[in-house]
Amino acid sequence: MTARLPLAGAAAVRRWMWRTLLVHRRRFATMMLLFCLATLVGLVGPQVLGFLVDSVLTGTTTGRVDLLAGAFLAVLATQALLVRAARLRAAMLGEHLLAESREGMVSHALRLPLGTVEAAGTGDLLSRATTDVDRLDYTVRNAVPEITTALITVALTGTAMVFTSPPLACGMLVAVPLMVFSTRWYYPRSLPTIQRVMANWAEVQSSMHESVEGARTVAALRLAERRVARNEQALGRAVAAERRHRFLLSMWLPCLELSYVLPIAAILLIGGWAYQAGLAELGTIITVVLYAQAMANPFDELFMWLEELQVGHTALQRILGVREVPAADDARRAASTDGQCDLVLRDVRFSYRPDQEILHGIDLTVPVGQRLVIVGPSGAGKSTLGRLIAGISRPDSGSVAFGSTEVTGLPTEALRREVVLLTQEHHVFACTLRDNLALPDHEPTDDDLTDALKAVGLLDWVAALPDGLGTVLGSGGHPVPAARAQQLALARVLLADPHTVVLDEATSLLDNATSRELERSVSTLLSGRTVIAIAHRLHTARNADQVAVMSDGRIVELGSHAELLAAEGSYARLYRVAQPS
Ligand code: ATP
């Protein structure tokens, strides 16, 4: 089960809308003005048509009929031009908002604590940055102008009806009870349903993303059926939520349709009576009926786009919700460490879930520049400890510090520069080998790159590449086997030159001989730096200054290789078993 990223509250959404409206007030005002003008011009059409009918009935010249027909066409053409200009403005405003919300979202997402993103699942973040931003763009571009136009059309058409014939206009009132009651029934039910629909689709995306990302693991462990079943479950939940939404719509929409037709019947009844009583002309009745018919469309648009507005509102809640997660740096105020302090862990406790403590009070000191190797059975908590030392996760209690500087107090930039965690998972970017090794704050020269590649044993491999350092690697480029990717990642660490390195089974994909050789050359290059190596091969521990044996979230043995062998504890037993006889 993942810990979803939050949804922003109604107040945060209102603040965003208000600020956006202020920033884009000119664009917004121009767009609204054009839509209003288009609507106003549109209202002149039925008046001209009603006038034409009355003129024909009372007798007129052909020239006058031609003139009125020409005026009617001119009105339609002007309205079309105004609508086009207004839609262009709406599209431009939409593009601005799309760019801003996507950029804001991505820049905040990049500063989120890694632990939070991992716990939420990258799919959730991805769907907020893509699908939800697109939905918001669609809403701003279409729903806002359409709703405004529909509202103005309804208001002005209603006013025109009242001015044309107040008794006939009363016929519209028969639609009110059905419209109001069905809408009041629908909206409170639809909003939570839409939220569930969107959250469930994000879950589908998340599940698909994980399956694709871990495709090799899925294939290797024959997990395809389980992954498919999981995707289907997520899909099933999304479909169930969609069905509920469709059910609500299927109840509401027929009521709306009926409420558009009822007024026309009522106006015709009242009109028949008024015509007989000499209170209304035929042309007047036609004009009011045309107005009533013309109201159905904006009402339909209004309700349809209000529905879309709910989707946009939920998308906005999801987008702004990401900003409610404090950025990693918000709580980090410490100055950077100078690499001259011991790494000290005091009574560190940590749990991924509230009821399941993984680390139970770890005390450990790694003197500056020393190498500590952590060994222990699978699930003992070694990687978790490595993540805490690298500042990726925050301890529930206790402290992980360089001297007096808490690791989680360091600004992210400084932390990533000073402490590097290298795990078994490496990413090879789809760009040149040179760019794959480049770092944000210093561009290594080709000589620096060659030295680093030599240290990790990749010089021969690079020599065989078609364009050397300029060879494009990664998807679509030159293939990089997993073991080579691990060596490349080590080269990146050497170039990054941090004062502390956490290696979490960083050579696990290499064979024993290559791993030994690589560790020797890397440890020479890393000498003087504090190294915490999580190892599954015990030979790694022989040259360590200290070895920590972990079991069930605790350090159960601590000392040098020789001391632990002499102590005849679990390390000594494991070491002897691991030695070739
Ligand atoms: P291995 O050698 O297999 O990598 P490890 O000693 O490094 O094991 P950890 O990976 O730190 O052990 O895991 C310690 C415990 O924490 C395990 O029980 C594991 O299931 C649990 N755990 C690890 N990561 C998570 C996570 N993201 N969410 C929940 N539990 C987790």
PDB file of N, CA, C and O and ligand atoms in Angstrom, residues 118-119 350-353 356 358-359 376-387 424 504-505 534-536 550, ligand 1:
ATOM      1  N   GLU A 118       9.231   8.018  -3.062  1.00  0.00           N
ATOM      2  CA  GLU A 118       9.264   6.553  -3.126  1.00  0.00           C
ATOM      3  C   GLU A 118       8.048   5.956  -2.445  1.00  0.00           C
ATOM      4  O   GLU A 118       7.430   5.022  -2.938  1.00  0.00           O
ATOM      5  N   ALA A 119       7.689   6.529  -1.280  1.00  0.00           N
ATOM      6  CA  ALA A 119       6.547   5.987  -0.537  1.00  0.00           C
ATOM      7  C   ALA A 119       5.249   6.181  -1.323  1.00  0.00           C
ATOM      8  O   ALA A 119       4.348   5.352  -1.264  1.00  0.00           O
ATOM      9  N   PHE A 350      14.159   3.637  13.284  1.00  0.00           N
ATOM     10  CA  PHE A 350      13.492   3.988  12.023  1.00  0.00           C
ATOM     11  C   PHE A 350      12.448   2.937  11.662  1.00  0.00           C
ATOM     12  O   PHE A 350      12.652   1.754  11.891  1.00  0.00           O
ATOM     13  N   SER A 351      11.345   3.408  11.111  1.00  0.00           N
ATOM     14  CA  SER A 351      10.335   2.464  10.600  1.00  0.00           C
ATOM     15  C   SER A 351       9.746   3.014   9.305  1.00  0.00           C
ATOM     16  O   SER A 351       9.582   4.230   9.160  1.00  0.00           O
ATOM     17  N   TYR A 352       9.452   2.129   8.353  1.00  0.00           N
ATOM     18  CA  TYR A 352       8.777   2.547   7.126  1.00  0.00           C
ATOM     19  C   TYR A 352       7.289   2.709   7.409  1.00  0.00           C
ATOM     20  O   TYR A 352       6.623   3.532   6.820  1.00  0.00           O
ATOM     21  N   ARG A 353       6.774   1.830   8.305  1.00  0.00           N
ATOM     22  CA  ARG A 353       5.354   1.911   8.692  1.00  0.00           C
ATOM     23  C   ARG A 353       5.300   2.124  10.189  1.00  0.00           C
ATOM     24  O   ARG A 353       6.184   1.652  10.923  1.00  0.00           O
ATOM     25  N   GLN A 356       5.904  -0.909  12.602  1.00  0.00           N
ATOM     26  CA  GLN A 356       6.923  -1.911  12.268  1.00  0.00           C
ATOM     27  C   GLN A 356       8.307  -1.277  12.288  1.00  0.00           C
ATOM     28  O   GLN A 356       8.789  -0.806  11.261  1.00  0.00           O
ATOM     29  N   ILE A 358      12.121  -0.935  12.039  1.00  0.00           N
ATOM     30  CA  ILE A 358      13.122  -1.711  11.289  1.00  0.00           C
ATOM     31  C   ILE A 358      14.494  -1.597  11.969  1.00  0.00           C
ATOM     32  O   ILE A 358      15.211  -2.572  12.102  1.00  0.00           O
ATOM     33  N   LEU A 359      14.852  -0.396  12.402  1.00  0.00           N
ATOM     34  CA  LEU A 359      16.130  -0.216  13.115  1.00  0.00           C
ATOM     35  C   LEU A 359      15.811   0.096  14.569  1.00  0.00           C
ATOM     36  O   LEU A 359      15.028   0.994  14.878  1.00  0.00           O
ATOM     37  N   GLY A 376      25.598  -8.822   7.038  1.00  0.00           N
ATOM     38  CA  GLY A 376      24.465  -9.383   7.788  1.00  0.00           C
ATOM     39  C   GLY A 376      23.474 -10.028   6.856  1.00  0.00           C
ATOM     40  O   GLY A 376      23.538  -9.819   5.638  1.00  0.00           O
ATOM     41  N   PRO A 377      22.545 -10.792   7.412  1.00  0.00           N
ATOM     42  CA  PRO A 377      21.583 -11.488   6.550  1.00  0.00           C
ATOM     43  C   PRO A 377      20.632 -10.539   5.842  1.00  0.00           C
ATOM     44  O   PRO A 377      20.495  -9.379   6.240  1.00  0.00           O
ATOM     45  N   SER A 378      19.982 -11.054   4.822  1.00  0.00           N
ATOM     46  CA  SER A 378      19.016 -10.254   4.063  1.00  0.00           C
ATOM     47  C   SER A 378      17.880  -9.799   4.985  1.00  0.00           C
ATOM     48  O   SER A 378      17.404 -10.570   5.820  1.00  0.00           O
ATOM     49  N   GLY A 379      17.530  -8.550   4.870  1.00  0.00           N
ATOM     50  CA  GLY A 379      16.433  -8.013   5.687  1.00  0.00           C
ATOM     51  C   GLY A 379      16.886  -7.526   7.050  1.00  0.00           C
ATOM     52  O   GLY A 379      16.061  -7.105   7.881  1.00  0.00           O
ATOM     53  N   ALA A 380      18.230  -7.536   7.299  1.00  0.00           N
ATOM     54  CA  ALA A 380      18.729  -7.119   8.616  1.00  0.00           C
ATOM     55  C   ALA A 380      18.604  -5.606   8.806  1.00  0.00           C
ATOM     56  O   ALA A 380      18.635  -5.107   9.933  1.00  0.00           O
ATOM     57  N   GLY A 381      18.489  -4.857   7.705  1.00  0.00           N
ATOM     58  CA  GLY A 381      18.361  -3.397   7.817  1.00  0.00           C
ATOM     59  C   GLY A 381      19.577  -2.646   7.320  1.00  0.00           C
ATOM     60  O   GLY A 381      19.723  -1.443   7.567  1.00  0.00           O
ATOM     61  N   LYS A 382      20.471  -3.330   6.575  1.00  0.00           N
ATOM     62  CA  LYS A 382      21.720  -2.707   6.125  1.00  0.00           C
ATOM     63  C   LYS A 382      21.432  -1.549   5.163  1.00  0.00           C
ATOM     64  O   LYS A 382      21.956  -0.441   5.329  1.00  0.00           O
ATOM     65  N   SER A 383      20.575  -1.823   4.141  1.00  0.00           N
ATOM     66  CA  SER A 383      20.290  -0.764   3.153  1.00  0.00           C
ATOM     67  C   SER A 383      19.556   0.395   3.821  1.00  0.00           C
ATOM     68  O   SER A 383      19.799   1.560   3.486  1.00  0.00           O
ATOM     69  N   THR A 384      18.686   0.067   4.749  1.00  0.00           N
ATOM     70  CA  THR A 384      17.944   1.123   5.448  1.00  0.00           C
ATOM     71  C   THR A 384      18.919   2.031   6.192  1.00  0.00           C
ATOM     72  O   THR A 384      18.796   3.267   6.135  1.00  0.00           O
ATOM     73  N   LEU A 385      19.903   1.419   6.840  1.00  0.00           N
ATOM     74  CA  LEU A 385      20.902   2.219   7.561  1.00  0.00           C
ATOM     75  C   LEU A 385      21.682   3.089   6.570  1.00  0.00           C
ATOM     76  O   LEU A 385      21.938   4.275   6.836  1.00  0.00           O
ATOM     77  N   GLY A 386      22.018   2.503   5.409  1.00  0.00           N
ATOM     78  CA  GLY A 386      22.737   3.261   4.371  1.00  0.00           C
ATOM     79  C   GLY A 386      21.934   4.475   3.917  1.00  0.00           C
ATOM     80  O   GLY A 386      22.477   5.571   3.736  1.00  0.00           O
ATOM     81  N   ARG A 387      20.620   4.327   3.771  1.00  0.00           N
ATOM     82  CA  ARG A 387      19.758   5.452   3.332  1.00  0.00           C
ATOM     83  C   ARG A 387      19.721   6.547   4.392  1.00  0.00           C
ATOM     84  O   ARG A 387      19.666   7.735   4.067  1.00  0.00           O
ATOM     85  N   GLN A 424      22.531  -0.675  -6.038  1.00  0.00           N
ATOM     86  CA  GLN A 424      22.679  -1.602  -7.174  1.00  0.00           C
ATOM     87  C   GLN A 424      21.942  -1.086  -8.396  1.00  0.00           C
ATOM     88  O   GLN A 424      22.120  -1.594  -9.490  1.00  0.00           O
ATOM     89  N   ASP A 504      26.169   0.574  -1.460  1.00  0.00           N
ATOM     90  CA  ASP A 504      25.230  -0.490  -1.082  1.00  0.00           C
ATOM     91  C   ASP A 504      25.289  -1.594  -2.128  1.00  0.00           C
ATOM     92  O   ASP A 504      24.627  -1.534  -3.157  1.00  0.00           O
ATOM     93  N   GLU A 505      26.110  -2.580  -1.847  1.00  0.00           N
ATOM     94  CA  GLU A 505      26.324  -3.697  -2.774  1.00  0.00           C
ATOM     95  C   GLU A 505      26.613  -3.172  -4.176  1.00  0.00           C
ATOM     96  O   GLU A 505      26.031  -3.615  -5.161  1.00  0.00           O
ATOM     97  N   ILE A 534      28.186  -1.598   2.189  1.00  0.00           N
ATOM     98  CA  ILE A 534      27.278  -2.684   2.558  1.00  0.00           C
ATOM     99  C   ILE A 534      27.621  -3.831   1.629  1.00  0.00           C
ATOM    100  O   ILE A 534      27.596  -3.664   0.401  1.00  0.00           O
ATOM    101  N   ALA A 535      28.010  -4.961   2.200  1.00  0.00           N
ATOM    102  CA  ALA A 535      28.600  -5.992   1.358  1.00  0.00           C
ATOM    103  C   ALA A 535      27.898  -7.320   1.520  1.00  0.00           C
ATOM    104  O   ALA A 535      27.457  -7.684   2.613  1.00  0.00           O
ATOM    105  N   HIS A 536      27.781  -8.032   0.402  1.00  0.00           N
ATOM    106  CA  HIS A 536      27.280  -9.391   0.519  1.00  0.00           C
ATOM    107  C   HIS A 536      28.419 -10.391   0.359  1.00  0.00           C
ATOM    108  O   HIS A 536      28.267 -11.552   0.628  1.00  0.00           O
ATOM    109  N   MET A 550      25.125  -6.832  11.216  1.00  0.00           N
ATOM    110  CA  MET A 550      23.740  -6.458  11.572  1.00  0.00           C
ATOM    111  C   MET A 550      22.848  -7.676  11.552  1.00  0.00           C
ATOM    112  O   MET A 550      22.991  -8.566  10.728  1.00  0.00           O
TER     113      MET A 550
HETATM  114  P1  ATP B   1      19.182  -7.005   1.687  1.00  0.00           P
HETATM  115  O1  ATP B   1      20.557  -7.491   1.972  1.00  0.00           O
HETATM  116  O2  ATP B   1      18.265  -8.112   1.228  1.00  0.00           O
HETATM  117  O3  ATP B   1      19.118  -5.792   0.833  1.00  0.00           O
HETATM  118  P2  ATP B   1      18.983  -5.380   4.041  1.00  0.00           P
HETATM  119  O4  ATP B   1      19.736  -5.922   5.223  1.00  0.00           O
HETATM  120  O5  ATP B   1      19.625  -4.322   3.261  1.00  0.00           O
HETATM  121  O6  ATP B   1      18.535  -6.590   3.113  1.00  0.00           O
HETATM  122  P3  ATP B   1      16.726  -3.642   4.182  1.00  0.00           P
HETATM  123  O7  ATP B   1      16.622  -3.593   2.689  1.00  0.00           O
HETATM  124  O8  ATP B   1      17.242  -2.445   4.885  1.00  0.00           O
HETATM  125  O9  ATP B   1      17.579  -4.921   4.607  1.00  0.00           O
HETATM  126  O10 ATP B   1      15.301  -4.031   4.764  1.00  0.00           O
HETATM  127  C1  ATP B   1      15.083  -4.137   6.172  1.00  0.00           C
HETATM  128  C2  ATP B   1      13.604  -4.402   6.372  1.00  0.00           C
HETATM  129  O11 ATP B   1      12.874  -3.268   5.952  1.00  0.00           O
HETATM  130  C3  ATP B   1      13.074  -5.589   5.579  1.00  0.00           C
HETATM  131  O12 ATP B   1      12.182  -6.294   6.400  1.00  0.00           O
HETATM  132  C4  ATP B   1      12.369  -4.962   4.419  1.00  0.00           C
HETATM  133  O13 ATP B   1      11.278  -5.767   4.039  1.00  0.00           O
HETATM  134  C5  ATP B   1      11.889  -3.642   5.011  1.00  0.00           C
HETATM  135  N1  ATP B   1      11.823  -2.596   3.980  1.00  0.00           N
HETATM  136  C6  ATP B   1      12.828  -2.193   3.168  1.00  0.00           C
HETATM  137  N2  ATP B   1      12.421  -1.183   2.364  1.00  0.00           N
HETATM  138  C7  ATP B   1      11.125  -0.950   2.676  1.00  0.00           C
HETATM  139  C8  ATP B   1      10.142  -0.024   2.204  1.00  0.00           C
HETATM  140  N3  ATP B   1      10.423   0.864   1.238  1.00  0.00           N
HETATM  141  N4  ATP B   1       8.923  -0.070   2.757  1.00  0.00           N
HETATM  142  C9  ATP B   1       8.627  -0.964   3.736  1.00  0.00           C
HETATM  143  N5  ATP B   1       9.502  -1.853   4.240  1.00  0.00           N
HETATM  144  C10 ATP B   1      10.742  -1.857   3.724  1.00  0.00           C
END
